[in-house]
Coordinates of C-alpha atoms in Angstrom, one line a residue:
M17 CA 152.4 301.6 20.2
E18 CA 149.9 301.2 23.0
L19 CA 148.1 304.2 21.6
F20 CA 148.1 302.6 18.1
T21 CA 146.7 299.4 19.5
K22 CA 143.8 301.1 21.2
T23 CA 143.2 303.2 18.1
L24 CA 143.2 300.3 15.7
F25 CA 140.8 298.5 18.2
L26 CA 138.4 301.3 18.1
C27 CA 138.7 302.0 14.4
L28 CA 137.9 298.5 13.4
A29 CA 135.2 298.4 16.0
L30 CA 133.6 301.4 14.4
A31 CA 133.8 299.7 11.0
L32 CA 132.3 296.5 12.5
T33 CA 129.3 298.2 13.9
N34 CA 127.9 300.0 10.9
G35 CA 124.4 299.1 12.0
A36 CA 125.2 295.4 12.7
P37 CA 123.3 293.5 15.3
A38 CA 125.1 292.9 18.6
H39 CA 125.2 289.1 18.3
H40 CA 128.3 287.3 17.1
D41 CA 129.0 285.7 13.8
A42 CA 128.2 282.1 14.5
A43 CA 125.3 280.9 12.3
V44 CA 122.9 279.9 15.0
D45 CA 120.3 278.7 12.5
D46 CA 122.7 276.2 10.9
A47 CA 125.3 274.6 13.1
S48 CA 127.0 273.0 10.0
L49 CA 128.2 276.4 8.9
P50 CA 131.7 277.3 10.0
D51 CA 132.1 280.0 12.7
R52 CA 134.8 282.6 12.0
C53 CA 135.2 283.1 15.8
D54 CA 136.5 279.5 16.4
G55 CA 140.1 280.7 16.0
I56 CA 141.0 278.6 13.0
G57 CA 141.8 281.5 10.7
F58 CA 141.4 282.0 7.0
D59 CA 142.7 280.6 3.7
A60 CA 142.5 284.0 1.9
I61 CA 141.2 287.5 2.3
T62 CA 140.5 290.0 -0.4
P63 CA 138.3 293.1 -1.0
D64 CA 136.3 293.6 -4.1
K65 CA 136.0 296.7 -6.3
N66 CA 133.3 298.1 -3.9
G67 CA 135.4 297.8 -0.8
T68 CA 133.6 294.7 0.6
T69 CA 136.1 292.4 2.2
F70 CA 135.7 288.6 1.7
F71 CA 137.2 286.1 4.2
F72 CA 137.6 282.6 2.8
R73 CA 137.9 279.3 4.6
G74 CA 137.4 275.9 2.9
S75 CA 134.4 276.0 0.7
H76 CA 132.8 279.0 2.6
L77 CA 133.3 282.7 2.8
W78 CA 132.2 285.6 5.0
E79 CA 131.2 288.8 3.3
G80 CA 132.3 291.9 5.3
F81 CA 133.4 292.2 8.9
H82 CA 130.3 290.7 10.3
G83 CA 127.6 288.2 9.3
P84 CA 127.3 284.4 8.9
A85 CA 129.2 282.1 6.5
Q86 CA 127.9 281.2 3.1
L87 CA 129.1 278.9 0.4
S88 CA 131.8 280.5 -1.8
N89 CA 130.1 279.4 -5.0
E90 CA 127.0 281.4 -4.0
S91 CA 129.1 284.6 -4.7
F92 CA 131.7 283.2 -7.1
Q93 CA 129.8 280.6 -9.0
E94 CA 132.7 278.8 -10.6
L95 CA 134.3 278.1 -7.3
D96 CA 132.8 274.6 -7.2
D97 CA 133.4 271.0 -8.1
I98 CA 133.5 271.7 -11.9
H99 CA 137.0 273.1 -11.3
N100 CA 137.7 270.9 -8.3
I101 CA 138.0 273.8 -6.0
G102 CA 137.2 273.1 -2.4
H103 CA 139.2 276.1 -1.2
V104 CA 141.6 278.8 -2.4
D105 CA 145.3 279.1 -1.5
A106 CA 145.4 282.9 -1.9
A107 CA 143.5 285.8 -3.3
F108 CA 144.0 289.5 -4.0
R109 CA 142.4 292.5 -5.8
M110 CA 144.4 293.9 -8.6
H111 CA 145.5 297.5 -8.5
N112 CA 146.5 298.5 -12.0
I113 CA 144.9 301.9 -12.9
E114 CA 147.0 302.1 -16.1
H115 CA 145.2 299.0 -17.5
Q116 CA 141.6 299.1 -16.6
D117 CA 141.0 295.7 -18.2
D118 CA 142.8 294.3 -15.1
H119 CA 142.1 296.9 -12.4
D120 CA 139.9 295.8 -9.5
H121 CA 139.7 292.2 -10.8
I122 CA 140.0 289.6 -8.1
Y123 CA 142.5 286.8 -8.6
F124 CA 142.2 283.4 -6.8
F125 CA 145.0 280.9 -6.6
L126 CA 144.8 277.1 -6.2
D127 CA 147.8 274.9 -6.5
D128 CA 149.3 275.9 -9.9
K129 CA 146.2 277.6 -11.3
V130 CA 144.9 281.2 -11.2
F131 CA 141.3 282.3 -11.7
S132 CA 140.4 285.9 -12.6
Y133 CA 137.0 287.4 -11.6
Y134 CA 135.2 290.6 -12.3
D135 CA 131.9 291.5 -10.8
Q136 CA 132.0 288.0 -9.3
A137 CA 132.0 286.3 -12.8
L138 CA 134.9 284.2 -14.0
E139 CA 136.6 285.7 -17.0
E140 CA 136.8 283.9 -20.3
G141 CA 140.0 281.8 -20.7
Y142 CA 140.3 281.0 -17.0
P143 CA 141.6 279.2 -15.1
K144 CA 145.2 279.5 -16.4
E145 CA 148.6 278.3 -15.2
I146 CA 150.0 280.8 -12.7
Q147 CA 153.0 281.3 -14.9
Q148 CA 150.9 282.5 -17.8
D149 CA 149.7 285.6 -15.9
F150 CA 152.4 285.9 -13.2
P151 CA 155.7 284.6 -14.6
G152 CA 158.2 283.7 -11.9
V153 CA 155.6 283.4 -9.2
P154 CA 155.6 279.9 -7.5
S155 CA 152.6 277.6 -7.2
H156 CA 151.0 276.4 -3.9
L157 CA 151.0 280.0 -2.5
D158 CA 150.1 280.9 1.1
A159 CA 148.8 284.4 0.6
A160 CA 148.8 287.4 -1.7
V161 CA 148.0 291.1 -1.5
E162 CA 148.1 294.2 -3.7
C163 CA 150.7 296.9 -3.1
P164 CA 150.1 300.2 -5.0
K165 CA 152.8 302.4 -6.3
G166 CA 153.8 304.8 -3.5
E167 CA 153.6 302.1 -0.9
C168 CA 155.7 299.7 -3.0
M169 CA 158.2 301.1 -5.5
A170 CA 155.8 300.3 -8.4
D171 CA 152.3 298.8 -8.7
S172 CA 153.0 295.3 -7.4
V173 CA 151.6 292.2 -5.9
L174 CA 153.1 290.5 -2.8
F175 CA 153.0 286.7 -3.0
F176 CA 153.8 284.8 0.2
K177 CA 155.1 281.2 0.3
G178 CA 156.6 280.0 3.5
Q179 CA 158.8 282.9 4.8
D180 CA 159.6 284.0 1.2
V181 CA 157.9 287.2 -0.1
H182 CA 157.8 287.4 -3.9
V183 CA 157.4 291.0 -5.0
Y184 CA 155.8 290.9 -8.5
D185 CA 156.0 294.2 -10.5
I186 CA 152.9 294.2 -12.7
V187 CA 154.4 296.5 -15.3
T188 CA 157.7 294.8 -15.9
K189 CA 156.4 291.4 -15.0
T190 CA 159.5 290.7 -12.9
V191 CA 159.9 289.2 -9.5
K192 CA 162.1 290.0 -6.6
T193 CA 162.2 287.5 -3.7
K194 CA 163.0 288.3 -0.1
T195 CA 163.2 285.9 2.9
W196 CA 161.7 287.3 6.1
S197 CA 162.7 284.7 8.7
H198 CA 161.6 287.0 11.6
L199 CA 157.9 287.1 10.4
P200 CA 155.4 284.3 10.8
V201 CA 154.2 282.3 7.8
C202 CA 151.2 284.2 6.4
T203 CA 148.1 282.1 5.7
S204 CA 146.3 285.1 4.3
A205 CA 147.1 288.8 3.9
L206 CA 145.1 292.1 3.6
R207 CA 145.7 295.7 2.7
W208 CA 143.2 297.8 4.6
L209 CA 143.2 301.6 4.6
E210 CA 146.8 301.8 3.6
H211 CA 147.9 299.3 6.3
Y212 CA 149.1 295.8 5.7
Y213 CA 148.3 292.7 7.8
C214 CA 149.7 289.2 7.7
F215 CA 147.2 286.7 9.1
H216 CA 148.4 283.4 10.7
G217 CA 145.8 281.3 12.3
N218 CA 143.5 283.5 14.4
N219 CA 146.3 286.0 14.8
F220 CA 147.7 288.8 12.7
T221 CA 150.8 290.9 12.4
Q222 CA 151.0 294.4 10.9
V223 CA 153.7 295.0 8.3
P224 CA 154.6 298.6 7.4
P225 CA 153.6 299.9 4.0
G226 CA 155.9 298.8 1.2
Y227 CA 156.7 295.6 3.2
S228 CA 159.9 296.8 4.6
E229 CA 161.6 294.4 7.0
R230 CA 160.5 296.3 10.1
V231 CA 157.5 295.1 12.2
S232 CA 156.4 297.8 14.7
G233 CA 154.3 297.2 17.8
V234 CA 153.7 294.2 19.9
Y235 CA 152.5 291.3 17.7
P236 CA 150.8 289.0 17.1
K237 CA 147.3 290.2 18.0
D238 CA 144.1 288.2 18.0
A239 CA 142.1 289.0 14.9
R240 CA 138.8 288.3 16.8
S241 CA 139.3 291.5 18.7
Y242 CA 139.8 293.6 15.5
F243 CA 138.4 292.1 12.3
M244 CA 135.2 290.4 13.3
K245 CA 132.4 290.4 16.0
C246 CA 132.9 287.6 18.5
P247 CA 131.6 286.8 22.0
N248 CA 134.0 287.7 24.8
Y249 CA 136.0 289.9 22.5
G250 CA 135.2 293.5 23.1
H251 CA 134.8 295.9 20.2
G252 CA 134.3 299.3 21.6
G253 CA 132.6 302.2 19.9
D254 CA 128.9 302.6 18.9
Y255 CA 129.0 304.4 15.6
K256 CA 126.2 303.6 13.2
V257 CA 125.8 304.7 9.6
L258 CA 123.3 307.5 9.4
K259 CA 120.4 307.8 7.0
C260 CA 121.2 310.5 4.4
S261 CA 118.2 312.5 5.7
D262 CA 119.8 312.6 9.2
V263 CA 123.3 313.7 8.1
K264 CA 124.8 316.7 9.8
I265 CA 128.6 317.3 9.4
D266 CA 130.9 319.7 11.0
A267 CA 133.6 320.0 8.3
I268 CA 134.8 318.5 5.0
T269 CA 138.1 318.9 3.1
T270 CA 140.3 317.4 0.5
D271 CA 144.1 317.7 0.9
D272 CA 146.8 318.1 -1.8
A273 CA 147.3 314.3 -1.9
G274 CA 143.6 313.8 -2.8
K275 CA 142.6 312.5 0.6
S276 CA 139.1 313.6 1.4
Y277 CA 137.8 313.8 5.0
L278 CA 134.4 314.3 6.6
F279 CA 134.1 315.4 10.2
A280 CA 131.1 314.9 12.5
G281 CA 131.2 315.1 16.2
S282 CA 134.1 313.1 17.5
I283 CA 134.7 311.0 14.4
Y284 CA 135.9 311.4 10.8
K285 CA 135.6 309.4 7.6
R286 CA 138.0 309.1 4.7
L287 CA 135.7 309.6 1.6
D288 CA 138.3 308.6 -1.0
T289 CA 138.8 305.0 0.3
R290 CA 135.8 303.4 -1.3
R291 CA 138.0 300.6 -2.6
D292 CA 138.4 299.6 1.1
G293 CA 134.9 300.7 2.1
L294 CA 133.9 303.8 4.1
H295 CA 134.7 303.6 7.8
A296 CA 134.5 306.0 10.8
F297 CA 137.4 306.7 13.0
P298 CA 137.9 308.9 16.1
I299 CA 139.4 312.3 15.2
T300 CA 142.2 311.7 17.8
R301 CA 143.4 308.7 15.7
S302 CA 145.1 311.1 13.2
W303 CA 145.0 314.5 15.1
K304 CA 145.5 313.5 18.7
E305 CA 145.6 317.0 20.1
V306 CA 142.1 317.8 18.8
T307 CA 140.0 316.1 21.5
K308 CA 136.7 318.0 21.3
G309 CA 135.7 317.8 17.6
V310 CA 136.1 320.6 15.0
D311 CA 134.2 323.6 13.8
A312 CA 135.9 323.9 10.4
V313 CA 138.7 322.3 8.5
F314 CA 140.6 323.3 5.3
S315 CA 143.8 322.1 3.5
Y316 CA 146.5 324.3 2.0
A317 CA 150.1 323.7 0.9
D318 CA 150.5 320.1 2.3
N319 CA 149.0 321.2 5.6
I320 CA 145.6 320.6 7.1
Y321 CA 144.1 323.3 9.3
L322 CA 141.6 322.2 12.0
I323 CA 139.7 325.0 13.8
K324 CA 137.9 324.5 17.1
D325 CA 136.5 327.5 19.1
D326 CA 139.2 330.2 18.8
Q327 CA 142.1 327.7 18.2
V328 CA 143.8 326.8 15.0
Y329 CA 145.7 323.5 14.8
I330 CA 148.0 323.1 11.7
Y331 CA 149.3 319.6 10.8
N332 CA 151.8 318.6 8.2
A333 CA 150.1 316.1 6.0
A334 CA 153.4 314.8 4.5
A335 CA 154.7 314.0 7.9
H336 CA 151.7 311.7 8.9
Y337 CA 149.8 314.7 10.3
T338 CA 152.4 316.0 12.7
L339 CA 151.3 319.1 14.7
I340 CA 153.5 322.0 13.6
D341 CA 155.6 323.5 16.4
G342 CA 154.0 326.4 18.1
Y343 CA 150.4 325.4 17.5
P344 CA 147.6 325.7 18.3
K345 CA 147.3 329.5 17.9
T346 CA 144.3 331.7 18.1
L347 CA 142.2 332.6 15.1
K348 CA 143.4 336.2 15.5
E349 CA 147.0 335.2 15.5
E350 CA 146.8 332.8 12.6
L351 CA 144.1 334.2 10.3
G352 CA 143.5 337.8 11.6
I353 CA 139.8 337.2 12.3
E354 CA 137.6 336.6 15.4
G355 CA 134.3 334.8 15.9
H356 CA 132.8 331.3 15.7
V357 CA 133.9 329.8 12.4
D358 CA 131.1 327.8 10.7
A359 CA 132.9 326.6 7.6
A360 CA 136.2 327.1 5.7
F361 CA 137.5 326.1 2.3
V362 CA 140.3 326.6 -0.1
C363 CA 139.8 326.0 -3.9
P364 CA 142.4 323.9 -5.9
D365 CA 145.6 325.8 -6.8
D366 CA 144.4 328.9 -4.9
Q367 CA 146.1 330.7 -2.0
T368 CA 142.9 332.1 -0.5
V369 CA 140.9 330.6 2.3
H370 CA 137.2 331.5 2.5
I371 CA 135.9 331.6 6.1
I372 CA 132.2 331.6 6.8
I373 CA 131.1 333.2 10.1
G374 CA 127.4 333.5 10.6
G375 CA 126.0 335.2 7.5
T376 CA 129.4 336.6 6.3
I377 CA 132.1 335.1 4.1
S378 CA 135.7 336.5 4.3
A379 CA 138.5 335.9 1.9
I380 CA 142.0 335.7 3.5
D381 CA 145.3 335.6 1.7
L382 CA 147.3 332.7 3.0
S383 CA 150.4 333.7 1.1
A384 CA 150.7 336.9 3.1
T385 CA 152.4 337.2 6.5
P386 CA 150.7 338.3 8.6
R387 CA 147.5 337.1 7.0
V388 CA 145.4 339.7 5.1
V389 CA 141.6 339.8 4.9
L390 CA 141.0 340.7 1.3
R391 CA 137.2 341.2 1.4
E392 CA 134.1 340.4 3.4
R393 CA 130.6 339.9 1.9
P394 CA 127.2 339.0 3.2
L395 CA 125.7 335.6 2.4
P396 CA 122.0 334.8 1.6
F397 CA 121.9 332.3 4.5
S398 CA 123.5 331.5 7.8
D399 CA 123.9 328.6 10.2
I400 CA 126.1 326.8 7.6
D401 CA 127.7 323.5 8.7
A402 CA 130.6 323.0 6.2
A403 CA 131.8 323.8 2.7
L404 CA 134.0 322.2 0.1
C405 CA 135.6 323.5 -3.1
S406 CA 136.6 321.3 -5.9
A407 CA 137.1 321.5 -9.7
E408 CA 133.4 321.1 -10.0
G409 CA 132.6 324.1 -7.9
I410 CA 131.6 324.7 -4.2
N411 CA 129.2 322.7 -2.1
V412 CA 127.9 324.5 1.0
F413 CA 126.3 322.1 3.5
K414 CA 123.5 322.7 5.9
G415 CA 122.1 319.7 7.6
A416 CA 121.2 317.0 5.1
T417 CA 121.1 319.4 2.2
Y418 CA 123.7 321.5 0.3
Y419 CA 123.9 324.4 -2.1
H420 CA 126.0 324.3 -5.2
Y421 CA 127.9 327.2 -6.6
E422 CA 130.2 327.5 -9.6
S423 CA 132.9 329.6 -7.9
P424 CA 133.7 331.6 -4.7
M425 CA 132.7 334.7 -6.6
T426 CA 129.2 333.4 -7.5
L427 CA 128.8 332.4 -3.8
A428 CA 130.0 335.8 -2.5
M429 CA 127.9 337.8 -5.0
S430 CA 124.7 335.7 -4.6
R431 CA 121.7 337.4 -2.9
I432 CA 119.2 334.5 -3.1
A433 CA 120.1 331.0 -2.1
P434 CA 119.7 328.4 -4.9
E435 CA 117.5 325.4 -4.6
P436 CA 118.9 323.0 -1.9
L437 CA 120.0 319.6 -3.0
N438 CA 119.9 316.4 -0.9
V439 CA 123.1 314.8 0.5
T440 CA 123.6 311.4 -1.2
R441 CA 125.2 308.1 -0.4
A442 CA 127.9 308.7 -3.0
M443 CA 128.9 311.9 -1.2
M444 CA 128.8 310.8 2.4
G445 CA 128.5 307.0 2.6
C446 CA 125.1 307.4 4.3
E447 CA 122.1 305.1 3.9
E448 CA 119.4 306.3 1.5

């Protein structure tokens, strides 16, 4: 767990930097504003639909992992004296993809009332009694957090009051209550990148997905070292978000579970986690044996293949990216090829990996043992950085531009490169 602690420290530090200034969060221009580094903690924490996390205390909030406090009613205008709200007891973002009228809405709780917001505007008919929207859920809550199906048994909300956890099934509108006497009383809670955190004062405790009764690691930990920028609390890491015109990636892939990864240097990004924001992590966080970056990556049959120099590392995605016994192996052993791999991709529902080496693309049958090179063809360009195949076609990346093709065949048969397109913020999370 020491490795997890160091990794979490660096991962959150990378998220915190994102071009932020080096000073801490205290509002030096207005001493009357609260300082999130004072160790008091938060009343509620919730992300919005764009993945921006809001931290609430009293009548103020902090937007994101760094920056000064501001009045809550500057962002959520009805959180003011009209409704007698000086603070919130709990807050969460709804995960309900089956009912888009509720999905990504933010719910605030105060005493026995609930407020529903979308795009930071209070919805008509609110506030309501908590029982109207969440029958069986008690009033005067301490914390709340979303729990999507797959992490909980069904799309749910976890409501905390004292040491009781009320698991609310949003489909059946039923509640199951558990008492976790071994956990601290949560004053706020957050689901962040598929991990769950119970905040209590300035500390936090991680709870496994699905809110099982096991707590792993040494807890509590000080939130000031992980979820904010504070003086005398190191953050580590110096990653900054690149301008889109400066982007240069090493690899990109989407696995069978729909998780999309971008690799550049020693870091990677999850591109499918926009609901939690896009954040950079060290590659060794998920693939600890790959210590010197990657040349190419592709996904096939619940496995992810990472290629560096002449070595192929295969990890089982279903087993939290566990390195398969006997790996790494050489390119010759695993794929029947040699040379410096520039890019690799597998299209959805296909058994062929396409490997780009210099100005040549090779098609290799992954269903055959040993692997069989089906064909090799020249390309109208070289020095490719990465490639990705999806239902929309193939994108071949070169620096801050990419070429789009409808299929592997049109890529392999082309003799003239199409007009290059520019990488966008929506694709890479870069700054335009």
